[in-house]
Amino acid sequence: MNSLINRQAMHGYLYIHGTSSHPAARVALATNRTYVLHPLPSSTAQITSLRQQTQLVPSPVTRTGTCRPMAAAAAAAAVAVLVVAALAATLAAAGDDDPRAACARRPVVFAFGDSNTDTGGVAAGMGYYYPLPEGRAFFRRATGRLCDGRLVIDYLCESLNMSYLSPYLEALGSDFTGGANFAISGSATLPRSAPFSLHVQVQQFLHFKQRSFELVAHGGSAPVDADGFRNALYLIDIGQNDLSAAFGSGAPYDDIVHLKIPAFIPEIKDAIMTLYYNGAKNFWVHGTGPLGCLPQKLAAPRADDGDLDSSGCLKTLNNGAYEFNNKLCAACDELRSQLRGATIVYTDVLLVKYDLVANHSAYGFEEPLMACCGYGGPPYNYNANVSCLGPGFRVCEDGARFVSWDGVHYTDAANAVVAAKILSGEFSTPKLPFDYFCKA
């Protein structure tokens, strides 16, 4: 792919401009000028030099406890724009047979979670139909995703140069050779027996694996073989619905932190352990995002703006998300020491997404807290009675200017940036590349 480097510093930020339709261009920090590839910094000195050129709004939620010391979190936020710019080159290379994107073996990914990862599971399982404008920015058709285009998981698959994950529940047209997606919109960790909780999703995976082995044992073929299951990456991204319901219940903050969250985390630990004892060894676990920055939460009636932080987000909800993530990170640390031979990577999605809101203009976004698709107009364009696709809804002309698609889920453009920051490894513990599982 031909590329042109056009780097420009302005207003204290480092910009890389672009208009290409290539996935890498979607990660560009500004979206209306000539795009180009910026090489990854190859040394600590280069990174230090780049960091000195860049100043970002510090995140008030970077206090991530023992899992990520404050200094490390602040440093990660300070170099975030540069990392995303550099990762644009990596995503571009993934489509051009670059050796950096080549896995030593075929990548296989199994995903578990909620609507942030659901690529059509709830549509297949419940018979729901999400017409345009859902999917308009990329697929240009209904796909069952609650987004105008790709989700973070889609961009992560692109980085591996593999096909998008098919929903496990989709009976027609599915391709499970690269894994399967068990994530279902609306899912939570509790209650564990409810469709489609994390526990149920793991049980569905075990059924999928057992049936695969049965097919092979009877002389047939299966999309994933024993080596595929053993070396696959198991990605878990869940908890937002649990936390949302907890705050929506009206429970005191202390009860949420000390009673409810401690009940959610064991479910994620149990899922990891169940998968591990059934042969899994590579795990990628996402923390939850900044709940207090969602237009859905911001549009709810409040007595005053005393709970809003400098970015316009609700501090109480974001502090709850921080507590959830800190406990989840600690659980991953514990499992890392217990499960021999397992690699468990925890990624601080709260820091990733909050930085996107706090420094939205640095990434080329104009509306960090207003939904593109919804009802009610500024400041949040969200109405609980008229959701996106609901009677009388309104949709913006250019979703690439918005961080939020429908008040709860992110736009294709925002997901591109989030994915690039995840791929940087700067927000993960331990700091491993996303493709580590298919290169060893």
Short mmCIF file of C-alpha atoms in Angstrom, two decimals:
data_model
loop_
_atom_site.label_atom_id
_atom_site.label_comp_id
_atom_site.label_asym_id
_atom_site.label_seq_id
_atom_site.Cartn_x
_atom_site.Cartn_y
_atom_site.Cartn_z
CA MET A 1 0.00 0.00 0.00
CA ASN A 2 1.38 3.39 -0.94
CA SER A 3 1.65 5.79 1.93
CA LEU A 4 2.61 9.36 2.61
CA ILE A 5 3.84 10.59 5.93
CA ASN A 6 2.33 13.87 7.02
CA ARG A 7 3.06 14.66 10.64
CA GLN A 8 2.09 17.92 12.22
CA ALA A 9 2.17 19.18 15.78
CA MET A 10 -0.53 21.63 16.78
CA HIS A 11 -2.13 22.73 20.02
CA GLY A 12 0.27 20.49 21.95
CA TYR A 13 -0.77 17.30 20.15
CA LEU A 14 0.91 15.19 17.50
CA TYR A 15 -1.43 14.64 14.59
CA ILE A 16 -1.39 12.13 11.77
CA HIS A 17 -3.95 12.96 9.14
CA GLY A 18 -5.90 10.70 6.81
CA THR A 19 -8.89 10.04 4.58
CA SER A 20 -8.12 6.50 3.38
CA SER A 21 -10.86 3.88 3.77
CA HIS A 22 -8.23 1.40 4.95
CA PRO A 23 -8.71 0.32 8.60
CA ALA A 24 -5.45 2.03 9.50
CA ALA A 25 -6.78 5.38 8.34
CA ARG A 26 -9.74 5.00 10.68
CA VAL A 27 -7.22 5.07 13.50
CA ALA A 28 -5.74 8.34 12.26
CA LEU A 29 -6.08 11.08 14.82
CA ALA A 30 -7.65 13.51 12.38
CA THR A 31 -9.97 12.21 9.70
CA ASN A 32 -10.07 14.85 7.04
CA ARG A 33 -6.59 15.13 5.57
CA THR A 34 -4.02 13.08 3.68
CA TYR A 35 -3.27 9.89 5.60
CA VAL A 36 -0.20 8.06 6.10
CA LEU A 37 1.78 5.58 8.03
CA HIS A 38 3.88 6.54 11.01
CA PRO A 39 6.52 3.94 12.00
CA LEU A 40 6.53 2.44 15.45
CA PRO A 41 9.19 4.01 17.69
CA SER A 42 12.06 1.54 17.90
CA SER A 43 13.79 2.67 21.05
CA THR A 44 13.14 4.08 24.50
CA ALA A 45 14.89 7.28 23.44
CA GLN A 46 12.49 7.74 20.53
CA ILE A 47 9.47 7.15 22.76
CA THR A 48 10.81 9.63 25.32
CA SER A 49 11.39 12.19 22.59
CA LEU A 50 7.86 11.73 21.24
CA ARG A 51 6.35 11.95 24.73
CA GLN A 52 8.06 15.30 25.28
CA GLN A 53 6.26 16.62 22.19
CA THR A 54 2.84 15.62 23.50
CA GLN A 55 0.70 16.85 26.38
CA LEU A 56 -2.71 15.38 27.11
CA VAL A 57 -5.44 16.02 29.63
CA PRO A 58 -4.58 13.79 32.61
CA SER A 59 -7.23 11.25 33.55
CA PRO A 60 -8.71 11.53 37.06
CA VAL A 61 -9.30 7.78 36.99
CA THR A 62 -5.70 6.70 36.44
CA ARG A 63 -5.31 5.62 40.05
CA THR A 64 -5.36 1.93 39.27
CA GLY A 65 -3.99 0.50 42.51
CA THR A 66 -1.40 -2.22 42.60
CA CYS A 67 -2.27 -3.52 39.13
CA ARG A 68 -1.03 -0.38 37.41
CA PRO A 69 0.91 2.13 39.52
CA MET A 70 -0.22 5.73 39.10
CA ALA A 71 3.05 6.78 37.49
CA ALA A 72 2.80 4.02 34.92
CA ALA A 73 -0.83 4.89 34.18
CA ALA A 74 -0.02 8.56 33.73
CA ALA A 75 2.86 7.74 31.43
CA ALA A 76 0.62 5.47 29.38
CA ALA A 77 -1.97 8.23 29.01
CA ALA A 78 0.67 10.79 28.08
CA VAL A 79 1.92 8.73 25.17
CA ALA A 80 -1.52 7.42 24.14
CA VAL A 81 -1.96 9.56 21.04
CA LEU A 82 1.48 8.62 19.81
CA VAL A 83 0.84 4.95 20.39
CA VAL A 84 -2.40 5.05 18.41
CA ALA A 85 -0.69 6.85 15.56
CA ALA A 86 2.07 4.29 15.49
CA LEU A 87 -0.43 1.43 15.61
CA ALA A 88 -2.05 2.79 12.46
CA ALA A 89 0.97 1.45 10.63
CA THR A 90 0.54 -1.92 12.28
CA LEU A 91 -3.11 -2.20 11.25
CA ALA A 92 -2.27 -1.12 7.73
CA ALA A 93 0.48 -3.71 7.50
CA ALA A 94 -1.94 -6.45 8.59
CA GLY A 95 -3.70 -6.09 5.27
CA ASP A 96 -0.50 -6.02 3.24
CA ASP A 97 1.12 -9.34 4.17
CA ASP A 98 3.62 -7.63 6.42
CA PRO A 99 5.68 -10.18 8.39
CA ARG A 100 4.83 -8.38 11.63
CA ALA A 101 1.22 -9.50 11.20
CA ALA A 102 2.06 -13.10 10.35
CA CYS A 103 1.24 -15.71 13.00
CA ALA A 104 3.30 -18.88 13.18
CA ARG A 105 0.01 -20.80 13.10
CA ARG A 106 -3.57 -20.03 12.16
CA PRO A 107 -5.05 -17.77 14.86
CA VAL A 108 -8.13 -19.06 16.68
CA VAL A 109 -10.12 -16.78 19.00
CA PHE A 110 -13.06 -17.57 21.27
CA ALA A 111 -14.84 -14.49 22.63
CA PHE A 112 -17.19 -14.14 25.61
CA GLY A 113 -19.03 -11.05 26.78
CA ASP A 114 -21.85 -8.58 26.16
CA SER A 115 -22.90 -6.14 23.44
CA ASN A 116 -19.42 -4.61 23.33
CA THR A 117 -18.31 -7.87 21.70
CA ASP A 118 -21.52 -9.33 20.23
CA THR A 119 -21.15 -9.70 16.45
CA GLY A 120 -24.72 -10.92 15.93
CA GLY A 121 -25.43 -13.44 18.68
CA VAL A 122 -28.48 -11.75 20.16
CA ALA A 123 -29.94 -11.21 16.69
CA ALA A 124 -29.58 -14.91 15.92
CA GLY A 125 -30.60 -16.14 19.35
CA MET A 126 -33.59 -13.88 19.91
CA GLY A 127 -34.61 -13.16 16.32
CA TYR A 128 -33.94 -9.45 16.65
CA TYR A 129 -33.33 -7.34 13.58
CA TYR A 130 -31.19 -4.21 13.65
CA PRO A 131 -31.54 -2.47 10.28
CA LEU A 132 -29.63 0.51 8.96
CA PRO A 133 -28.33 2.87 10.22
CA GLU A 134 -26.79 0.06 12.33
CA GLY A 135 -23.75 -1.03 10.33
CA ARG A 136 -23.88 1.91 7.92
CA ALA A 137 -20.26 3.05 8.35
CA PHE A 138 -18.63 -0.18 7.21
CA PHE A 139 -20.83 -3.20 6.53
CA ARG A 140 -23.64 -1.10 5.03
CA ARG A 141 -26.15 -3.75 6.09
CA ALA A 142 -27.60 -5.27 9.22
CA THR A 143 -25.12 -7.53 11.02
CA GLY A 144 -26.58 -7.75 14.53
CA ARG A 145 -23.90 -5.45 15.94
CA LEU A 146 -25.05 -2.51 18.06
CA CYS A 147 -22.78 -0.10 16.25
CA ASP A 148 -22.57 1.81 13.00
CA GLY A 149 -19.73 -0.48 11.94
CA ARG A 150 -17.04 -2.60 13.56
CA LEU A 151 -16.61 -3.46 17.21
CA VAL A 152 -13.29 -3.62 19.03
CA ILE A 153 -13.21 -7.41 18.54
CA ASP A 154 -13.53 -6.88 14.78
CA TYR A 155 -10.50 -4.59 14.74
CA LEU A 156 -8.55 -7.04 16.88
CA CYS A 157 -9.34 -9.79 14.36
CA GLU A 158 -8.22 -7.51 11.55
CA SER A 159 -4.88 -7.08 13.31
CA LEU A 160 -4.43 -10.86 13.09
CA ASN A 161 -5.36 -10.84 9.40
CA MET A 162 -8.24 -13.23 10.12
CA SER A 163 -11.95 -13.23 9.40
CA TYR A 164 -14.43 -11.65 11.79
CA LEU A 165 -15.79 -14.04 14.41
CA SER A 166 -19.11 -15.68 13.61
CA PRO A 167 -21.72 -15.73 16.39
CA TYR A 168 -22.04 -19.19 17.94
CA LEU A 169 -25.84 -19.03 17.64
CA GLU A 170 -25.90 -18.12 13.93
CA ALA A 171 -27.07 -21.23 12.09
CA LEU A 172 -26.48 -20.09 8.51
CA GLY A 173 -23.35 -18.77 6.87
CA SER A 174 -21.10 -19.12 9.90
CA ASP A 175 -17.39 -19.89 9.63
CA PHE A 176 -15.92 -21.26 12.84
CA THR A 177 -12.47 -22.12 11.50
CA GLY A 178 -11.05 -19.06 13.27
CA GLY A 179 -13.02 -19.58 16.46
CA ALA A 180 -16.46 -18.48 17.61
CA ASN A 181 -18.12 -15.58 19.36
CA PHE A 182 -20.27 -16.49 22.37
CA ALA A 183 -20.86 -12.88 23.45
CA ILE A 184 -24.50 -11.83 23.65
CA SER A 185 -25.90 -8.33 24.05
CA GLY A 186 -27.36 -7.74 27.50
CA SER A 187 -25.26 -10.46 29.11
CA ALA A 188 -23.88 -10.16 32.62
CA THR A 189 -22.07 -12.34 35.13
CA LEU A 190 -25.12 -12.69 37.38
CA PRO A 191 -27.50 -14.36 37.74
CA ARG A 192 -25.25 -17.15 36.46
CA SER A 193 -28.07 -19.40 35.22
CA ALA A 194 -29.82 -16.69 33.18
CA PRO A 195 -29.49 -16.66 29.39
CA PHE A 196 -26.93 -15.60 28.33
CA SER A 197 -24.73 -15.10 31.37
CA LEU A 198 -20.99 -15.62 31.24
CA HIS A 199 -21.45 -19.03 32.85
CA VAL A 200 -23.94 -20.05 30.16
CA GLN A 201 -21.61 -18.82 27.42
CA VAL A 202 -18.79 -20.97 28.82
CA GLN A 203 -21.14 -23.97 28.90
CA GLN A 204 -22.00 -23.30 25.25
CA PHE A 205 -18.29 -23.29 24.44
CA LEU A 206 -17.80 -26.63 26.20
CA HIS A 207 -20.66 -28.05 24.11
CA PHE A 208 -19.05 -26.64 20.95
CA LYS A 209 -15.73 -28.25 21.83
CA GLN A 210 -17.26 -31.61 22.75
CA ARG A 211 -19.27 -31.74 19.53
CA SER A 212 -16.15 -30.89 17.54
CA PHE A 213 -14.29 -33.83 19.03
CA GLU A 214 -17.29 -36.12 18.49
CA LEU A 215 -17.43 -35.22 14.81
CA VAL A 216 -13.74 -36.03 14.38
CA ALA A 217 -14.10 -39.29 16.34
CA HIS A 218 -16.84 -40.41 13.94
CA GLY A 219 -14.75 -39.71 10.86
CA GLY A 220 -16.03 -36.23 10.18
CA SER A 221 -14.28 -32.88 10.24
CA ALA A 222 -14.50 -30.01 12.69
CA PRO A 223 -13.69 -26.32 12.14
CA VAL A 224 -11.23 -26.32 15.06
CA ASP A 225 -8.98 -29.26 15.97
CA ALA A 226 -7.40 -30.16 19.31
CA ASP A 227 -4.35 -27.98 18.67
CA GLY A 228 -6.62 -25.11 17.71
CA PHE A 229 -8.51 -25.28 21.00
CA ARG A 230 -5.28 -25.66 22.98
CA ASN A 231 -3.49 -22.71 21.40
CA ALA A 232 -6.49 -20.42 20.95
CA LEU A 233 -6.95 -17.05 22.61
CA TYR A 234 -9.89 -16.83 25.02
CA LEU A 235 -11.09 -13.23 25.24
CA ILE A 236 -13.46 -12.08 28.00
CA ASP A 237 -15.09 -8.64 28.09
CA ILE A 238 -18.02 -8.48 30.50
CA GLY A 239 -19.20 -6.56 33.56
CA GLN A 240 -20.68 -3.34 32.17
CA ASN A 241 -24.25 -4.62 32.51
CA ASP A 242 -23.60 -5.90 36.02
CA LEU A 243 -22.26 -2.54 37.10
CA SER A 244 -25.02 -0.62 35.32
CA ALA A 245 -27.71 -2.70 37.01
CA ALA A 246 -26.03 -2.29 40.38
CA PHE A 247 -26.08 1.50 40.15
CA GLY A 248 -29.56 1.44 38.64
CA SER A 249 -30.85 -0.50 41.64
CA GLY A 250 -30.39 2.51 43.89
CA ALA A 251 -28.06 0.60 46.20
CA PRO A 252 -25.64 2.74 48.25
CA TYR A 253 -22.21 3.19 46.69
CA ASP A 254 -20.51 1.31 49.53
CA ASP A 255 -22.82 -1.68 49.05
CA ILE A 256 -21.99 -1.75 45.34
CA VAL A 257 -18.26 -1.67 46.03
CA HIS A 258 -18.18 -4.02 49.00
CA LEU A 259 -21.05 -6.41 48.24
CA LYS A 260 -22.05 -6.43 44.59
CA ILE A 261 -18.71 -6.09 42.78
CA PRO A 262 -17.11 -8.81 44.95
CA ALA A 263 -19.91 -11.10 43.73
CA PHE A 264 -19.28 -10.30 40.03
CA ILE A 265 -15.54 -10.95 39.97
CA PRO A 266 -15.69 -14.62 41.12
CA GLU A 267 -17.89 -15.37 38.09
CA ILE A 268 -15.15 -14.16 35.76
CA LYS A 269 -12.55 -16.09 37.73
CA ASP A 270 -14.72 -19.19 37.53
CA ALA A 271 -15.04 -18.79 33.76
CA ILE A 272 -11.26 -18.55 33.36
CA MET A 273 -10.67 -21.55 35.61
CA THR A 274 -13.31 -23.66 33.86
CA LEU A 275 -11.79 -22.88 30.47
CA TYR A 276 -8.30 -23.56 31.82
CA TYR A 277 -9.21 -26.96 33.22
CA ASN A 278 -10.74 -27.76 29.84
CA GLY A 279 -7.51 -27.09 28.00
CA ALA A 280 -7.33 -23.31 27.51
CA LYS A 281 -4.07 -21.55 28.34
CA ASN A 282 -4.18 -18.11 26.65
CA PHE A 283 -6.51 -15.49 28.10
CA TRP A 284 -7.13 -11.84 27.27
CA VAL A 285 -9.36 -10.10 29.85
CA HIS A 286 -10.80 -6.61 29.41
CA GLY A 287 -11.75 -4.39 32.31
CA THR A 288 -14.98 -2.43 32.03
CA GLY A 289 -15.14 1.07 30.55
CA PRO A 290 -16.01 4.47 32.07
CA LEU A 291 -19.70 3.97 32.81
CA GLY A 292 -20.02 7.59 33.88
CA CYS A 293 -19.11 8.85 30.41
CA LEU A 294 -22.00 7.12 28.62
CA PRO A 295 -24.73 9.49 27.34
CA GLN A 296 -27.27 6.99 28.70
CA LYS A 297 -26.08 7.66 32.25
CA LEU A 298 -25.45 11.37 31.77
CA ALA A 299 -28.97 11.95 30.42
CA ALA A 300 -30.59 10.56 33.57
CA PRO A 301 -32.12 13.28 35.81
CA ARG A 302 -29.79 14.61 38.52
CA ALA A 303 -30.16 17.26 41.18
CA ASP A 304 -27.10 19.22 40.04
CA ASP A 305 -23.77 18.85 38.28
CA GLY A 306 -21.71 18.35 41.40
CA ASP A 307 -20.86 14.77 40.41
CA LEU A 308 -19.44 15.76 37.02
CA ASP A 309 -15.67 15.76 36.54
CA SER A 310 -13.61 18.03 34.29
CA SER A 311 -14.49 15.91 31.24
CA GLY A 312 -18.22 16.04 31.95
CA CYS A 313 -18.43 12.43 33.20
CA LEU A 314 -20.10 11.16 36.36
CA LYS A 315 -17.42 10.60 38.98
CA THR A 316 -19.39 8.16 41.13
CA LEU A 317 -20.06 5.75 38.26
CA ASN A 318 -16.50 5.94 37.01
CA ASN A 319 -15.17 5.33 40.50
CA GLY A 320 -17.36 2.24 40.63
CA ALA A 321 -15.90 1.08 37.30
CA TYR A 322 -12.42 1.67 38.72
CA GLU A 323 -13.22 -0.47 41.77
CA PHE A 324 -14.54 -3.23 39.51
CA ASN A 325 -11.41 -3.15 37.37
CA ASN A 326 -9.04 -3.04 40.30
CA LYS A 327 -10.62 -6.19 41.74
CA LEU A 328 -10.66 -7.86 38.33
CA CYS A 329 -7.00 -7.04 37.78
CA ALA A 330 -6.14 -8.43 41.22
CA ALA A 331 -8.09 -11.60 40.37
CA CYS A 332 -6.06 -11.98 37.17
CA ASP A 333 -2.85 -11.56 39.20
CA GLU A 334 -4.01 -14.29 41.56
CA LEU A 335 -4.95 -16.69 38.76
CA ARG A 336 -1.66 -16.02 37.01
CA SER A 337 0.17 -17.45 40.00
CA GLN A 338 -2.23 -20.37 40.42
CA LEU A 339 -2.80 -21.70 36.90
CA ARG A 340 0.43 -23.28 35.76
CA GLY A 341 1.29 -22.67 32.13
CA ALA A 342 -1.50 -20.11 31.63
CA THR A 343 -0.95 -16.64 30.24
CA ILE A 344 -3.55 -14.17 31.49
CA VAL A 345 -3.40 -10.64 30.12
CA TYR A 346 -5.54 -7.96 31.77
CA THR A 347 -6.23 -4.76 29.80
CA ASP A 348 -7.28 -1.49 31.45
CA VAL A 349 -10.14 -0.51 29.14
CA LEU A 350 -11.27 2.19 31.58
CA LEU A 351 -8.07 4.13 31.06
CA VAL A 352 -8.20 3.51 27.31
CA LYS A 353 -11.75 4.80 26.87
CA TYR A 354 -11.59 7.62 29.39
CA ASP A 355 -8.57 9.02 27.62
CA LEU A 356 -10.54 8.93 24.37
CA VAL A 357 -13.27 11.06 25.96
CA ALA A 358 -10.97 13.43 27.87
CA ASN A 359 -8.73 14.03 24.85
CA HIS A 360 -11.31 13.52 22.10
CA SER A 361 -10.12 16.37 19.92
CA ALA A 362 -6.65 14.84 19.79
CA TYR A 363 -8.21 11.80 18.13
CA GLY A 364 -10.32 13.81 15.69
CA PHE A 365 -13.66 13.63 17.52
CA GLU A 366 -15.96 16.59 18.13
CA GLU A 367 -18.68 15.02 20.31
CA PRO A 368 -17.39 12.84 23.16
CA LEU A 369 -20.59 12.71 25.25
CA MET A 370 -23.45 12.97 22.75
CA ALA A 371 -24.99 9.97 20.99
CA CYS A 372 -24.97 9.98 17.20
CA CYS A 373 -28.15 7.89 17.05
CA GLY A 374 -30.87 8.72 19.55
CA TYR A 375 -33.37 11.41 20.43
CA GLY A 376 -33.44 14.74 22.25
CA GLY A 377 -30.59 16.70 20.73
CA PRO A 378 -27.76 18.29 22.74
CA PRO A 379 -26.17 17.82 25.13
CA TYR A 380 -26.54 14.02 25.07
CA ASN A 381 -29.12 13.16 22.37
CA TYR A 382 -30.36 10.30 24.53
CA ASN A 383 -33.87 9.53 25.71
CA ALA A 384 -34.66 6.32 27.55
CA ASN A 385 -38.06 6.20 25.84
CA VAL A 386 -36.79 6.77 22.30
CA SER A 387 -33.65 4.74 21.69
CA CYS A 388 -31.73 4.41 18.44
CA LEU A 389 -34.09 2.71 15.95
CA GLY A 390 -37.03 3.64 18.18
CA PRO A 391 -40.02 5.67 16.87
CA GLY A 392 -38.88 9.20 16.04
CA PHE A 393 -35.15 8.58 16.54
CA ARG A 394 -32.62 10.86 14.89
CA VAL A 395 -29.19 9.96 13.57
CA CYS A 396 -26.22 12.23 12.93
CA GLU A 397 -24.80 12.69 9.45
CA ASP A 398 -21.22 11.75 10.25
CA GLY A 399 -20.65 9.17 12.98
CA ALA A 400 -16.88 9.63 12.70
CA ARG A 401 -17.27 12.88 14.68
CA PHE A 402 -18.86 11.05 17.62
CA VAL A 403 -17.42 8.75 20.28
CA SER A 404 -20.84 7.31 21.20
CA TRP A 405 -23.06 5.64 18.63
CA ASP A 406 -26.31 5.13 20.56
CA GLY A 407 -25.61 6.35 24.09
CA VAL A 408 -24.25 3.00 25.27
CA HIS A 409 -22.03 1.67 22.48
CA TYR A 410 -19.14 3.29 20.66
CA THR A 411 -18.95 4.23 16.99
CA ASP A 412 -16.86 2.40 14.43
CA ALA A 413 -14.41 5.31 14.52
CA ALA A 414 -14.09 5.24 18.29
CA ASN A 415 -13.72 1.46 18.36
CA ALA A 416 -10.83 1.76 15.92
CA VAL A 417 -8.94 3.99 18.32
CA VAL A 418 -9.78 1.82 21.33
CA ALA A 419 -8.56 -1.29 19.49
CA ALA A 420 -5.33 0.40 18.45
CA LYS A 421 -4.60 1.41 22.02
CA ILE A 422 -5.29 -2.14 23.19
CA LEU A 423 -2.97 -3.46 20.50
CA SER A 424 -0.22 -1.15 21.72
CA GLY A 425 0.16 -3.24 24.87
CA GLU A 426 0.66 -0.06 26.90
CA PHE A 427 -2.52 -0.70 28.87
CA SER A 428 -2.05 -4.40 29.53
CA THR A 429 -0.61 -6.44 32.39
CA PRO A 430 1.68 -8.11 31.46
CA LYS A 431 2.59 -6.05 28.41
CA LEU A 432 2.32 -8.69 25.73
CA PRO A 433 1.37 -8.15 22.08
CA PHE A 434 -2.17 -9.22 21.24
CA ASP A 435 -0.86 -11.84 18.80
CA TYR A 436 1.43 -13.50 21.34
CA PHE A 437 -0.72 -16.64 21.36
CA CYS A 438 -0.26 -17.46 17.69
CA LYS A 439 3.45 -16.65 17.39
CA ALA A 440 4.91 -18.93 20.06
#
